[in-house]
Amino acid sequence: MQPAGPRSFNSAGLLGSGVSGDRNARYAARQAFVSLKQTYLQALDGVARAEWLRHQVRAAEEPVDLWLLRAPVFAALGGTEPERRQRRQLLRRGLDSVFPELDDPASAFTAF
């Protein structure tokens, strides 16, 4: 029987260690957050009396901050005009890209 030798270092073993993957995940999450902020601002662009909402969107630091602003933003985008409908659709798609699990029918959260 041969004595157990020191483990050989193999850099290929680090590929799945998550260090780079974690950084990439954080970067992707940050990009998605910034994109959602831009979507909110685009949807609110030119909407009368929405300056407070635009300020809140700019001040948001986490995706949940934007999630909490969705109801007042959708209210500001209310109406039957095609442009308003397009802005609401734009915002829904942006929210779905950052919060896809909330659209899951198996979720405990449902829209009433």
Coordinates of C-alpha atoms in Angstrom, one line a residue:
M1 CA 0.0 0.0 0.0
Q2 CA 1.3 3.4 -0.9
P3 CA 1.2 6.2 1.6
A4 CA -1.4 8.9 0.8
G5 CA 0.4 11.8 -0.9
P6 CA -0.6 15.3 -0.8
R7 CA -3.5 16.2 -3.1
S8 CA -2.3 17.6 -6.4
F9 CA -3.5 21.1 -7.2
N10 CA -5.5 21.1 -10.3
S11 CA -6.8 24.5 -11.5
A12 CA -9.5 22.7 -13.5
G13 CA -11.1 21.7 -10.2
L14 CA -11.8 25.3 -9.5
L15 CA -14.0 25.8 -12.5
G16 CA -17.1 24.8 -10.7
S17 CA -16.2 26.3 -7.3
G18 CA -18.6 29.2 -7.7
V19 CA -16.1 32.1 -7.1
S20 CA -16.3 33.4 -10.7
G21 CA -19.9 32.2 -11.0
D22 CA -21.0 34.2 -7.9
R23 CA -19.4 37.3 -9.3
N24 CA -21.1 36.8 -12.6
A25 CA -24.4 36.2 -10.9
R26 CA -24.0 39.5 -8.9
Y27 CA -23.1 41.3 -12.1
A28 CA -26.1 39.9 -13.9
A29 CA -28.4 40.8 -11.1
R30 CA -27.1 44.3 -11.0
Q31 CA -27.5 44.7 -14.7
A32 CA -31.1 43.5 -14.5
F33 CA -31.8 46.0 -11.6
V34 CA -30.4 48.9 -13.6
S35 CA -32.3 47.8 -16.7
L36 CA -35.5 47.7 -14.6
K37 CA -34.8 51.2 -13.2
Q38 CA -34.4 52.4 -16.8
T39 CA -37.7 50.7 -17.8
Y40 CA -39.5 52.4 -14.9
L41 CA -38.1 55.8 -16.0
Q42 CA -38.9 55.2 -19.6
A43 CA -42.5 54.2 -18.7
L44 CA -42.9 57.4 -16.6
D45 CA -41.2 59.7 -19.1
G46 CA -43.6 62.6 -19.8
V47 CA -46.3 61.4 -17.4
A48 CA -47.9 64.4 -15.7
R49 CA -47.5 64.7 -11.9
A50 CA -45.0 61.7 -11.8
E51 CA -41.9 63.6 -10.6
W52 CA -42.2 62.1 -7.1
L53 CA -42.3 58.6 -8.7
R54 CA -39.3 59.3 -10.9
H55 CA -37.4 60.5 -7.9
Q56 CA -38.3 57.4 -5.9
V57 CA -37.2 55.2 -8.9
R58 CA -33.9 57.0 -9.1
A59 CA -33.3 56.6 -5.3
A60 CA -34.1 52.9 -5.4
E61 CA -31.2 50.8 -4.2
E62 CA -32.6 47.3 -4.4
P63 CA -35.0 45.5 -6.7
V64 CA -37.5 45.2 -3.9
D65 CA -37.6 49.0 -3.8
L66 CA -38.9 49.0 -7.4
W67 CA -41.3 46.2 -6.6
L68 CA -42.9 48.3 -3.9
L69 CA -43.3 51.2 -6.4
R70 CA -45.2 49.1 -9.0
A71 CA -48.7 49.9 -7.8
P72 CA -48.3 53.7 -7.8
V73 CA -46.5 53.6 -11.1
F74 CA -49.3 51.4 -12.7
A75 CA -51.8 53.9 -11.2
A76 CA -49.9 56.8 -12.8
L77 CA -50.0 54.9 -16.1
G78 CA -53.7 54.2 -15.9
G79 CA -56.0 55.0 -18.8
T80 CA -57.2 53.4 -22.1
E81 CA -54.9 55.3 -24.4
P82 CA -52.7 52.9 -26.6
E83 CA -49.6 54.7 -25.4
R84 CA -50.5 54.1 -21.7
R85 CA -51.2 50.4 -22.4
Q86 CA -47.8 50.1 -24.1
R87 CA -46.1 51.7 -21.2
R88 CA -47.8 49.3 -18.8
Q89 CA -46.8 46.3 -20.9
L90 CA -43.2 47.5 -21.0
L91 CA -43.2 47.7 -17.2
R92 CA -44.8 44.3 -16.8
R93 CA -42.1 42.7 -19.1
G94 CA -39.4 44.5 -17.1
L95 CA -40.9 43.2 -13.8
D96 CA -41.2 39.7 -15.2
S97 CA -37.5 39.7 -16.2
V98 CA -36.4 40.5 -12.6
F99 CA -39.2 38.7 -10.7
P100 CA -40.1 35.7 -12.9
E101 CA -41.0 33.5 -10.0
L102 CA -43.9 35.8 -9.1
D103 CA -45.7 34.8 -12.3
D104 CA -45.6 31.1 -11.4
P105 CA -49.2 29.7 -11.0
A106 CA -47.9 27.4 -8.2
S107 CA -46.9 30.5 -6.2
A108 CA -48.8 31.4 -3.1
F109 CA -49.2 35.0 -4.4
T110 CA -52.0 35.6 -6.8
A111 CA -53.5 38.7 -8.4
F112 CA -57.0 39.5 -7.4

